[in-house]
């Protein structure tokens, strides 16, 4: 977060005031893989290790935490260096990476919203969660969202256990980054994603569902809207997708049996 100068117009009072504001900060994180390959992710300047881990996992470059030889960050230069173990065929993984960009090539005449969405592995989980637990989790997210309270310019995500215990939280200017960060935290701490649920504050497209499915998260719930690509992907992935969570209302779009009234 940064303090900046601002001129405020008050049209009701007819006044002009010179003041300050707190704004969300965005930096280019340089992810350096095995000292050779570099990716740039624009993000908030926090949780670089978690973001890098979650991002490489979603891109199918990293398969599990045991493949990491070392991971270090330089927060002044916005760099995360990650070394994978020597027996990993990195060239092959980079060639077959998912490529989770917003503009993707057409694959065999597929109308899938995102590359490799047609290859989503359905999530297997017996998890059920009480609806009130999900509402309480939203409240926890709102209480922890200090960056959003100060700037209004950040998204938030959290991973919770079935009883509502928060085990990973993130804030970022990018809603996809928040998901990468909490999944990355879960990978680094070896949590069982199949017994957890994901809460986010942004819209839910298919690409975000893919990240959840890759980790094995059975429930994704958002205070915001879900997109039709998110519904299609969640249906394929056997993920319970909920949106527009407000006070005592939850809209469930796919696989509703995991959420118990």
CSV table of C-alpha atoms in Angstrom, one decimal:
chain,number,residue,atom,x,y,z
A,1,UNK,CA,0.0,0.0,0.0
A,2,UNK,CA,1.2,3.5,-0.8
A,3,UNK,CA,0.2,7.0,0.4
A,4,UNK,CA,-0.3,9.4,-2.5
A,5,UNK,CA,-1.4,13.0,-2.9
A,6,UNK,CA,-4.9,13.5,-4.1
A,7,UNK,CA,-7.2,16.4,-5.0
A,8,UNK,CA,-10.8,15.8,-3.8
A,9,UNK,CA,-13.8,17.5,-5.5
A,10,UNK,CA,-16.9,17.7,-3.3
A,11,UNK,CA,-19.7,18.7,-5.7
A,12,UNK,CA,-22.3,19.0,-3.0
A,13,UNK,CA,-20.2,21.5,-1.0
A,14,UNK,CA,-18.5,23.0,-4.0
A,15,UNK,CA,-15.1,22.6,-2.4
A,16,UNK,CA,-11.7,21.4,-3.7
A,17,UNK,CA,-9.3,19.9,-1.1
A,18,UNK,CA,-5.7,18.8,-1.3
A,19,UNK,CA,-5.3,15.6,0.7
A,20,UNK,CA,-3.8,12.1,0.8
A,21,UNK,CA,-5.1,8.7,0.0
A,22,UNK,CA,-3.9,5.1,0.5
A,23,UNK,CA,-3.8,3.1,-2.7
A,24,UNK,CA,-3.1,-0.6,-3.5
A,25,UNK,CA,0.4,-1.2,-4.8
A,26,UNK,CA,1.2,-3.4,-7.8
A,27,UNK,CA,4.7,-4.7,-8.7
A,28,UNK,CA,6.1,-7.0,-11.4
A,29,UNK,CA,7.3,-10.2,-9.6
A,30,UNK,CA,10.0,-11.9,-11.6
A,31,UNK,CA,9.9,-15.7,-11.1
A,32,UNK,CA,13.3,-17.2,-12.0
A,33,UNK,CA,13.1,-20.9,-12.5
A,34,UNK,CA,16.4,-22.9,-12.3
A,35,UNK,CA,18.3,-19.6,-12.9
A,36,UNK,CA,17.3,-19.8,-16.6
A,37,UNK,CA,13.5,-19.4,-17.2
A,38,UNK,CA,11.7,-16.2,-16.2
A,39,UNK,CA,8.1,-15.3,-15.9
A,40,UNK,CA,6.6,-12.0,-14.9
A,41,UNK,CA,3.4,-11.8,-12.7
A,42,UNK,CA,2.0,-8.5,-11.7
A,43,UNK,CA,0.9,-8.7,-8.1
A,44,UNK,CA,0.8,-7.1,-4.7
A,45,UNK,CA,4.3,-7.1,-3.0
A,46,UNK,CA,3.6,-9.9,-0.5
A,47,UNK,CA,3.7,-13.7,-0.2
A,48,UNK,CA,6.1,-14.1,-3.2
A,49,UNK,CA,6.9,-17.7,-2.3
A,50,UNK,CA,3.3,-18.7,-2.0
A,51,UNK,CA,2.4,-17.0,-5.2
A,52,UNK,CA,5.3,-18.6,-7.1
A,53,UNK,CA,4.4,-22.1,-5.8
A,54,UNK,CA,0.7,-21.8,-6.6
A,55,UNK,CA,1.4,-20.2,-10.0
A,56,UNK,CA,3.8,-23.0,-11.1
A,57,UNK,CA,1.5,-25.6,-9.8
A,58,UNK,CA,-1.5,-24.3,-11.7
A,59,UNK,CA,0.7,-24.1,-14.8
A,60,UNK,CA,1.6,-27.8,-14.3
A,61,UNK,CA,5.3,-27.0,-14.1
A,62,UNK,CA,5.4,-28.0,-10.4
A,63,UNK,CA,3.7,-31.2,-9.4
A,64,UNK,CA,4.3,-31.2,-5.6
A,65,UNK,CA,6.3,-29.5,-2.9
A,66,UNK,CA,8.9,-32.3,-2.8
A,67,UNK,CA,10.1,-31.3,-6.2
A,68,UNK,CA,11.4,-28.0,-4.9
A,69,UNK,CA,15.1,-27.9,-4.0
A,70,UNK,CA,15.1,-24.3,-2.8
A,71,UNK,CA,13.0,-21.2,-3.0
A,72,UNK,CA,14.3,-17.7,-2.1
A,73,UNK,CA,13.0,-14.2,-2.5
A,74,UNK,CA,14.4,-10.7,-2.9
A,75,UNK,CA,11.6,-8.4,-1.9
A,76,UNK,CA,13.5,-5.2,-2.7
A,77,UNK,CA,14.0,-6.4,-6.3
A,78,UNK,CA,10.7,-8.3,-6.5
A,79,UNK,CA,12.3,-11.6,-7.5
A,80,UNK,CA,11.5,-15.1,-6.5
A,81,UNK,CA,14.2,-17.7,-7.3
A,82,UNK,CA,13.0,-21.3,-7.4
A,83,UNK,CA,15.2,-24.4,-8.0
A,84,UNK,CA,13.6,-27.7,-8.9
A,85,UNK,CA,15.4,-30.9,-8.2
A,86,UNK,CA,17.9,-32.1,-10.8
A,87,UNK,CA,15.9,-35.2,-11.9
A,88,UNK,CA,13.0,-33.1,-13.2
A,89,UNK,CA,12.7,-32.8,-17.0
A,90,UNK,CA,11.9,-29.1,-16.9
A,91,UNK,CA,12.1,-28.6,-20.7
A,92,UNK,CA,9.3,-31.1,-21.1
A,93,UNK,CA,7.2,-29.5,-18.5
A,94,UNK,CA,7.6,-26.1,-19.9
A,95,UNK,CA,6.7,-27.4,-23.4
A,96,UNK,CA,3.5,-28.9,-22.0
A,97,UNK,CA,2.6,-26.2,-19.6
A,98,UNK,CA,-1.0,-25.3,-19.3
A,99,UNK,CA,-0.6,-21.7,-20.4
A,100,UNK,CA,-3.3,-20.0,-18.3
A,101,UNK,CA,-3.5,-16.8,-20.3
A,102,UNK,CA,-6.7,-15.0,-21.0
A,103,UNK,CA,-6.2,-15.5,-24.8
A,104,UNK,CA,-5.6,-19.1,-25.6
A,105,UNK,CA,-5.4,-21.1,-28.9
A,106,UNK,CA,-8.3,-23.3,-30.1
A,107,UNK,CA,-7.6,-26.9,-29.2
A,108,UNK,CA,-9.0,-29.5,-31.6
A,109,UNK,CA,-12.1,-27.4,-32.2
A,110,UNK,CA,-12.9,-27.4,-28.5
A,111,UNK,CA,-15.1,-24.6,-27.3
A,112,UNK,CA,-13.6,-24.9,-23.8
A,113,UNK,CA,-13.3,-21.5,-22.1
A,114,UNK,CA,-9.7,-22.2,-21.1
A,115,UNK,CA,-6.8,-24.2,-22.4
A,116,UNK,CA,-6.8,-27.8,-21.1
A,117,UNK,CA,-10.2,-27.2,-19.4
A,118,UNK,CA,-11.4,-30.3,-21.3
A,119,UNK,CA,-8.8,-32.3,-19.3
A,120,UNK,CA,-10.0,-31.3,-15.8
A,121,UNK,CA,-9.7,-34.2,-13.4
A,122,UNK,CA,-12.9,-34.4,-11.3
A,123,UNK,CA,-12.4,-33.7,-7.6
A,124,UNK,CA,-13.0,-36.7,-5.3
A,125,UNK,CA,-14.0,-35.7,-1.8
A,126,UNK,CA,-16.6,-36.6,0.8
A,127,UNK,CA,-16.5,-33.2,2.4
A,128,UNK,CA,-19.7,-31.5,3.6
A,129,UNK,CA,-19.9,-28.1,5.1
A,130,UNK,CA,-22.6,-26.4,7.0
A,131,UNK,CA,-24.0,-23.3,5.2
A,132,UNK,CA,-23.5,-21.2,8.4
A,133,UNK,CA,-19.8,-22.2,8.4
A,134,UNK,CA,-19.4,-20.7,5.0
A,135,UNK,CA,-21.1,-17.5,6.0
A,136,UNK,CA,-18.9,-17.3,9.1
A,137,UNK,CA,-15.8,-17.9,6.8
A,138,UNK,CA,-16.9,-14.9,4.7
A,139,UNK,CA,-17.0,-12.8,7.9
A,140,UNK,CA,-13.5,-14.0,8.8
A,141,UNK,CA,-12.2,-12.9,5.4
A,142,UNK,CA,-13.9,-9.5,5.8
A,143,UNK,CA,-12.3,-9.0,9.2
A,144,UNK,CA,-8.8,-9.8,8.0
A,145,UNK,CA,-9.1,-7.8,4.8
A,146,UNK,CA,-7.1,-4.8,6.1
A,147,UNK,CA,-5.7,-3.9,2.7
A,148,UNK,CA,-9.1,-3.8,1.1
A,149,UNK,CA,-10.5,-1.6,4.0
A,150,UNK,CA,-7.7,0.9,3.5
A,151,UNK,CA,-7.5,0.9,-0.3
A,152,UNK,CA,-10.7,-0.6,-1.8
A,153,UNK,CA,-8.4,-2.0,-4.4
A,154,UNK,CA,-7.5,-5.6,-3.3
A,155,UNK,CA,-9.1,-9.0,-3.6
A,156,UNK,CA,-9.0,-11.7,-0.9
A,157,UNK,CA,-9.0,-15.5,-0.7
A,158,UNK,CA,-9.0,-18.0,2.2
A,159,UNK,CA,-8.8,-21.7,2.5
A,160,UNK,CA,-10.7,-23.2,5.5
A,161,UNK,CA,-11.1,-26.5,7.1
A,162,UNK,CA,-14.6,-28.0,7.3
A,163,UNK,CA,-15.1,-26.6,10.8
A,164,UNK,CA,-14.3,-23.1,9.6
A,165,UNK,CA,-10.7,-22.9,10.8
A,166,UNK,CA,-8.7,-20.5,8.5
A,167,UNK,CA,-5.5,-22.1,7.3
A,168,UNK,CA,-4.4,-19.8,4.5
A,169,UNK,CA,-5.2,-16.1,3.7
A,170,UNK,CA,-4.1,-13.7,1.0
A,171,UNK,CA,-4.7,-10.3,-0.4
A,172,UNK,CA,-3.7,-9.1,-3.9
A,173,UNK,CA,-4.6,-6.7,-6.7
A,174,UNK,CA,-5.3,-9.7,-8.8
A,175,UNK,CA,-8.1,-12.2,-7.9
A,176,UNK,CA,-6.3,-15.0,-9.6
A,177,UNK,CA,-3.1,-14.2,-7.6
A,178,UNK,CA,-5.0,-14.6,-4.3
A,179,UNK,CA,-6.0,-18.1,-5.3
A,180,UNK,CA,-2.4,-18.9,-6.3
A,181,UNK,CA,-1.2,-17.6,-3.0
A,182,UNK,CA,-3.4,-19.6,-0.8
A,183,UNK,CA,-3.0,-22.8,-2.8
A,184,UNK,CA,0.7,-22.2,-2.8
A,185,UNK,CA,0.6,-21.8,1.0
A,186,UNK,CA,-1.3,-25.1,1.2
A,187,UNK,CA,1.2,-26.9,-1.0
A,188,UNK,CA,4.2,-25.7,1.0
A,189,UNK,CA,2.5,-26.8,4.3
A,190,UNK,CA,1.2,-30.1,2.8
A,191,UNK,CA,-2.5,-29.6,3.7
A,192,UNK,CA,-5.2,-32.0,2.5
A,193,UNK,CA,-7.1,-29.8,0.1
A,194,UNK,CA,-9.9,-32.4,-0.3
A,195,UNK,CA,-11.0,-31.6,3.3
A,196,UNK,CA,-11.0,-27.8,2.8
A,197,UNK,CA,-13.0,-25.2,1.0
A,198,UNK,CA,-12.0,-22.0,-0.8
A,199,UNK,CA,-13.5,-18.6,-0.2
A,200,UNK,CA,-12.8,-15.7,-2.6
A,201,UNK,CA,-14.1,-12.2,-3.0
A,202,UNK,CA,-13.9,-11.8,-6.8
A,203,UNK,CA,-15.8,-13.1,-9.8
A,204,UNK,CA,-15.3,-16.8,-10.6
A,205,UNK,CA,-14.3,-17.7,-14.2
A,206,UNK,CA,-13.4,-21.2,-15.4
A,207,UNK,CA,-9.7,-20.5,-15.0
A,208,UNK,CA,-10.1,-20.0,-11.3
A,209,UNK,CA,-12.0,-23.3,-11.0
A,210,UNK,CA,-9.2,-25.0,-12.9
A,211,UNK,CA,-6.8,-23.9,-10.1
A,212,UNK,CA,-9.1,-25.2,-7.4
A,213,UNK,CA,-9.6,-28.5,-9.3
A,214,UNK,CA,-5.9,-29.0,-9.8
A,215,UNK,CA,-5.4,-28.7,-6.0
A,216,UNK,CA,-8.4,-30.9,-5.2
A,217,UNK,CA,-10.6,-28.3,-3.5
A,218,UNK,CA,-14.2,-29.6,-3.5
A,219,UNK,CA,-16.0,-26.3,-2.7
A,220,UNK,CA,-15.5,-22.8,-4.1
A,221,UNK,CA,-17.6,-20.0,-2.7
A,222,UNK,CA,-17.5,-16.3,-3.6
A,223,UNK,CA,-19.2,-13.1,-2.4
A,224,UNK,CA,-19.3,-12.0,-6.0
A,225,UNK,CA,-20.8,-13.3,-9.3
A,226,UNK,CA,-19.9,-16.6,-10.9
A,227,UNK,CA,-19.4,-16.7,-14.7
A,228,UNK,CA,-20.9,-19.3,-17.0
A,229,UNK,CA,-17.4,-20.6,-17.8
A,230,UNK,CA,-16.9,-21.1,-14.0
A,231,UNK,CA,-20.2,-23.1,-13.9
A,232,UNK,CA,-19.2,-25.3,-16.8
A,233,UNK,CA,-15.8,-26.0,-15.4
A,234,UNK,CA,-17.2,-26.6,-11.9
A,235,UNK,CA,-19.7,-29.1,-13.3
A,236,UNK,CA,-16.9,-31.0,-15.1
A,237,UNK,CA,-14.6,-30.8,-12.0
A,238,UNK,CA,-17.2,-32.1,-9.5
A,239,UNK,CA,-16.8,-28.9,-7.6
A,240,UNK,CA,-19.5,-27.2,-5.6
A,241,UNK,CA,-19.7,-23.6,-6.8
A,242,UNK,CA,-21.5,-21.0,-4.8
A,243,UNK,CA,-21.8,-17.2,-5.4
A,244,UNK,CA,-23.5,-14.0,-4.4
A,245,UNK,CA,-23.2,-14.9,-0.7
A,246,UNK,CA,-25.0,-12.2,1.2
A,247,UNK,CA,-26.0,-12.4,4.9
A,248,UNK,CA,-28.3,-15.4,4.9
A,249,UNK,CA,-28.3,-16.2,1.2
A,250,UNK,CA,-26.1,-18.6,-0.8
A,251,UNK,CA,-26.6,-19.3,-4.5
A,252,UNK,CA,-25.3,-22.8,-5.3
A,253,UNK,CA,-24.8,-23.5,-9.0
A,254,UNK,CA,-23.2,-26.9,-9.1
A,255,UNK,CA,-23.1,-30.1,-7.0
A,256,UNK,CA,-25.1,-28.6,-4.0
A,257,UNK,CA,-25.1,-31.6,-1.8
A,258,UNK,CA,-21.8,-30.7,-0.2
A,259,UNK,CA,-23.3,-27.6,1.5
A,260,UNK,CA,-25.8,-28.5,4.3
A,261,UNK,CA,-28.5,-26.2,5.5
